[in-house]
Amino acid sequence: MAFTLPDLPYSHDALAGSGMSEETLQYHHDLHHNAYVTKGNELISGTPWEGADNAALATIIPEIYGKDEHQGLFNQVSQHWNHNQFWEMMAPGGTAMPGELEKRITDAFGSVDEFKKAFAAAGAAQFGSGWAWLVMEDGKLKVTKTPNGVNPLCFGQTALLGCDVWEHSYYIDYRNKRPAYLQNFLDNLVNWENVASRMG
Ligand code: MN3
């Protein structure tokens, strides 16, 4: 067994009408994500987790987070998991937000718009590479941001929504305009049904 690159849940050109081009997905999924898979398989060789597959990622990541001797492996496997989630969190044109999720978001942030503002601000404020997240922790929804490959699993949180703010995620389509990329993600790309399904 080994880590494997999952196919996108839509065609490479499926998000082009919603602000994420075929070229971005060719680079981001086929090259960047694949590199995390390849490197992860290299670095896990000879460790206690050798032979792990995609299903083991959520167990391995919190075990090795913050351990200097596993930092290289952590970077690859966390980014592999992050991208597996990210592709599923998008859909062509986005989807309608299920009522239960809308209620939870409104209760936590005041309104869907206020949530979007907080999420976009977190993504814009992440200095350098990283991720913006909507997480559930102890039953409460919050917005967070993380550097590099760090993700909610590291903190015992449930990742409901994540947006990749590494430059490779937006530079082809948005150049240096990260806020425009984040706004488009929230307005036109999020699969809110997938987000809602993660609340459990
Ligand atoms: Mn990425």
CSV table of C-alpha atoms and ligand atoms in Angstrom, one decimal:
chain,number,residue,atom,x,y,z
A,1,MET,CA,0.0,0.0,0.0
A,2,ALA,CA,1.0,3.6,-0.5
A,3,PHE,CA,-0.3,7.1,-0.8
A,4,THR,CA,-2.1,7.6,-4.1
A,5,LEU,CA,-3.3,10.7,-5.9
A,6,PRO,CA,-7.1,10.7,-6.1
A,7,ASP,CA,-8.7,11.8,-9.3
A,8,LEU,CA,-10.5,15.2,-9.2
A,9,PRO,CA,-14.2,14.7,-8.5
A,10,TYR,CA,-14.9,16.8,-11.7
A,11,SER,CA,-13.1,17.3,-15.0
A,12,HIS,CA,-10.1,19.7,-15.1
A,13,ASP,CA,-12.1,22.3,-17.0
A,14,ALA,CA,-15.2,22.0,-14.8
A,15,LEU,CA,-14.4,24.9,-12.6
A,16,ALA,CA,-13.3,27.3,-15.4
A,17,GLY,CA,-16.6,29.0,-15.5
A,18,SER,CA,-16.5,29.5,-11.8
A,19,GLY,CA,-13.1,31.2,-11.6
A,20,MET,CA,-10.6,28.3,-11.4
A,21,SER,CA,-9.1,27.5,-14.7
A,22,GLU,CA,-8.2,24.2,-16.3
A,23,GLU,CA,-4.5,25.3,-16.3
A,24,THR,CA,-4.6,25.9,-12.6
A,25,LEU,CA,-6.1,22.5,-11.9
A,26,GLN,CA,-3.5,20.9,-14.2
A,27,TYR,CA,-0.7,22.4,-12.3
A,28,HIS,CA,-2.3,22.3,-8.8
A,29,HIS,CA,-3.6,18.7,-8.9
A,30,ASP,CA,-1.5,16.9,-11.4
A,31,LEU,CA,1.9,18.5,-10.5
A,32,HIS,CA,1.8,20.1,-7.0
A,33,HIS,CA,-0.5,17.6,-5.3
A,34,ASN,CA,1.1,14.7,-7.0
A,35,ALA,CA,4.5,15.9,-5.8
A,36,TYR,CA,3.3,15.7,-2.2
A,37,VAL,CA,2.1,12.1,-2.8
A,38,THR,CA,5.4,11.1,-4.4
A,39,LYS,CA,7.6,12.8,-1.7
A,40,GLY,CA,5.3,11.4,1.1
A,41,ASN,CA,5.9,7.9,-0.2
A,42,GLU,CA,9.6,8.5,-0.3
A,43,LEU,CA,9.9,10.0,3.2
A,44,ILE,CA,7.6,7.5,4.9
A,45,SER,CA,9.9,4.6,3.8
A,46,GLY,CA,11.8,3.2,6.8
A,47,THR,CA,9.5,4.9,9.4
A,48,PRO,CA,6.9,3.1,11.6
A,49,TRP,CA,4.2,4.3,9.1
A,50,GLU,CA,5.8,2.7,6.0
A,51,GLY,CA,3.1,1.2,3.8
A,52,ALA,CA,0.4,3.7,5.0
A,53,ASP,CA,-2.4,4.6,2.5
A,54,ASN,CA,-4.6,7.6,2.1
A,55,ALA,CA,-7.0,6.3,4.8
A,56,ALA,CA,-4.2,6.5,7.4
A,57,LEU,CA,-3.4,10.2,6.8
A,58,ALA,CA,-5.8,11.5,9.5
A,59,THR,CA,-4.2,9.2,12.1
A,60,ILE,CA,-0.5,9.9,11.1
A,61,ILE,CA,-0.8,13.7,10.8
A,62,PRO,CA,-1.6,14.5,14.5
A,63,GLU,CA,0.9,11.9,15.6
A,64,ILE,CA,3.9,13.6,13.9
A,65,TYR,CA,2.8,17.3,14.1
A,66,GLY,CA,5.4,19.3,15.9
A,67,LYS,CA,8.0,16.6,16.0
A,68,ASP,CA,11.3,17.9,14.5
A,69,GLU,CA,12.5,14.5,13.3
A,70,HIS,CA,9.3,14.1,11.2
A,71,GLN,CA,8.9,17.7,9.9
A,72,GLY,CA,9.8,16.7,6.3
A,73,LEU,CA,7.3,13.8,6.3
A,74,PHE,CA,4.7,16.0,8.0
A,75,ASN,CA,4.9,18.7,5.3
A,76,GLN,CA,4.1,16.1,2.6
A,77,VAL,CA,1.4,14.1,4.2
A,78,SER,CA,-0.4,17.0,5.6
A,79,GLN,CA,-0.5,18.7,2.2
A,80,HIS,CA,-1.6,15.5,0.7
A,81,TRP,CA,-4.6,15.3,3.1
A,82,ASN,CA,-5.3,19.0,2.7
A,83,HIS,CA,-5.6,18.7,-1.0
A,84,ASN,CA,-7.8,15.6,-0.8
A,85,GLN,CA,-10.2,17.7,1.2
A,86,PHE,CA,-9.9,20.8,-0.9
A,87,TRP,CA,-10.9,19.2,-4.2
A,88,GLU,CA,-14.0,17.7,-2.5
A,89,MET,CA,-14.9,21.1,-1.0
A,90,MET,CA,-15.4,22.6,-4.4
A,91,ALA,CA,-18.0,21.9,-7.1
A,92,PRO,CA,-18.7,23.6,-10.5
A,93,GLY,CA,-20.6,26.8,-9.7
A,94,GLY,CA,-20.7,25.9,-6.0
A,95,THR,CA,-23.8,24.5,-4.4
A,96,ALA,CA,-26.7,25.9,-2.3
A,97,MET,CA,-26.0,26.0,1.4
A,98,PRO,CA,-28.0,23.4,3.3
A,99,GLY,CA,-30.3,25.0,5.9
A,100,GLU,CA,-28.7,23.4,8.9
A,101,LEU,CA,-25.3,24.6,8.0
A,102,GLU,CA,-26.7,28.1,7.3
A,103,LYS,CA,-28.2,28.1,10.8
A,104,ARG,CA,-25.0,27.0,12.4
A,105,ILE,CA,-23.0,29.7,10.5
A,106,THR,CA,-25.5,32.4,11.3
A,107,ASP,CA,-25.5,31.4,15.0
A,108,ALA,CA,-21.7,31.5,15.1
A,109,PHE,CA,-20.9,34.5,13.0
A,110,GLY,CA,-24.1,36.6,12.8
A,111,SER,CA,-24.7,36.0,9.1
A,112,VAL,CA,-23.3,34.1,6.1
A,113,ASP,CA,-21.8,37.4,4.9
A,114,GLU,CA,-20.1,38.0,8.2
A,115,PHE,CA,-18.7,34.4,8.1
A,116,LYS,CA,-17.4,35.0,4.6
A,117,LYS,CA,-15.7,38.3,5.7
A,118,ALA,CA,-14.0,36.5,8.6
A,119,PHE,CA,-12.9,33.6,6.4
A,120,ALA,CA,-11.6,35.9,3.6
A,121,ALA,CA,-9.8,38.0,6.2
A,122,ALA,CA,-8.1,35.0,7.7
A,123,GLY,CA,-6.9,33.8,4.3
A,124,ALA,CA,-5.7,37.3,3.3
A,125,ALA,CA,-3.8,37.7,6.7
A,126,GLN,CA,-2.0,34.4,6.5
A,127,PHE,CA,1.6,35.6,5.9
A,128,GLY,CA,3.2,33.4,3.2
A,129,SER,CA,1.8,30.0,2.3
A,130,GLY,CA,-0.9,28.3,4.2
A,131,TRP,CA,-4.7,27.7,4.5
A,132,ALA,CA,-7.8,29.4,5.8
A,133,TRP,CA,-10.3,27.1,7.6
A,134,LEU,CA,-13.8,26.8,9.0
A,135,VAL,CA,-13.5,24.3,11.8
A,136,MET,CA,-15.6,22.7,14.4
A,137,GLU,CA,-14.1,22.5,17.8
A,138,ASP,CA,-16.0,21.2,20.8
A,139,GLY,CA,-19.2,21.7,18.8
A,140,LYS,CA,-18.4,25.3,18.0
A,141,LEU,CA,-17.7,26.8,14.6
A,142,LYS,CA,-14.6,29.0,14.2
A,143,VAL,CA,-12.5,30.5,11.5
A,144,THR,CA,-8.7,29.8,11.7
A,145,LYS,CA,-5.6,30.1,9.5
A,146,THR,CA,-2.6,27.9,9.4
A,147,PRO,CA,0.9,28.2,7.9
A,148,ASN,CA,2.3,25.8,5.2
A,149,GLY,CA,0.7,22.3,5.6
A,150,VAL,CA,-0.6,22.6,9.2
A,151,ASN,CA,-4.3,21.7,9.4
A,152,PRO,CA,-7.1,21.3,11.9
A,153,LEU,CA,-6.3,17.7,12.5
A,154,CYS,CA,-3.2,18.9,14.4
A,155,PHE,CA,-5.4,20.6,17.0
A,156,GLY,CA,-8.2,18.0,17.3
A,157,GLN,CA,-10.5,20.1,15.2
A,158,THR,CA,-12.9,19.0,12.4
A,159,ALA,CA,-12.1,20.7,9.1
A,160,LEU,CA,-15.4,21.8,7.6
A,161,LEU,CA,-14.0,24.1,4.8
A,162,GLY,CA,-10.4,24.9,3.8
A,163,CYS,CA,-9.0,27.2,1.2
A,164,ASP,CA,-5.5,26.8,-0.1
A,165,VAL,CA,-3.7,30.2,-0.1
A,166,TRP,CA,-0.4,29.0,-1.4
A,167,GLU,CA,0.5,31.1,-4.5
A,168,HIS,CA,0.3,28.0,-6.7
A,169,SER,CA,-3.5,27.9,-6.0
A,170,TYR,CA,-4.3,31.4,-7.4
A,171,TYR,CA,-1.3,32.9,-9.3
A,172,ILE,CA,-2.3,31.7,-12.8
A,173,ASP,CA,-5.9,33.0,-12.5
A,174,TYR,CA,-5.5,35.9,-10.0
A,175,ARG,CA,-1.8,36.8,-10.1
A,176,ASN,CA,-1.1,38.6,-6.8
A,177,LYS,CA,-4.8,39.2,-5.9
A,178,ARG,CA,-5.3,36.7,-3.1
A,179,PRO,CA,-8.4,38.5,-1.7
A,180,ALA,CA,-10.1,38.3,-5.1
A,181,TYR,CA,-9.3,34.5,-5.3
A,182,LEU,CA,-10.7,34.0,-1.7
A,183,GLN,CA,-13.9,36.0,-2.5
A,184,ASN,CA,-14.5,34.0,-5.7
A,185,PHE,CA,-13.9,30.7,-3.8
A,186,LEU,CA,-16.5,31.6,-1.2
A,187,ASP,CA,-19.1,32.9,-3.7
A,188,ASN,CA,-18.7,30.5,-6.7
A,189,LEU,CA,-16.8,27.4,-5.8
A,190,VAL,CA,-17.7,26.0,-2.4
A,191,ASN,CA,-19.6,22.7,-2.3
A,192,TRP,CA,-21.6,23.6,0.8
A,193,GLU,CA,-23.2,20.2,0.9
A,194,ASN,CA,-19.7,18.7,1.4
A,195,VAL,CA,-19.0,21.2,4.1
A,196,ALA,CA,-22.3,20.4,5.8
A,197,SER,CA,-21.6,16.6,5.6
A,198,ARG,CA,-18.4,17.1,7.7
A,199,MET,CA,-20.4,18.4,10.7
A,200,GLY,CA,-21.3,14.8,11.4
B,1,MN3,MN,-2.0,23.6,-3.0
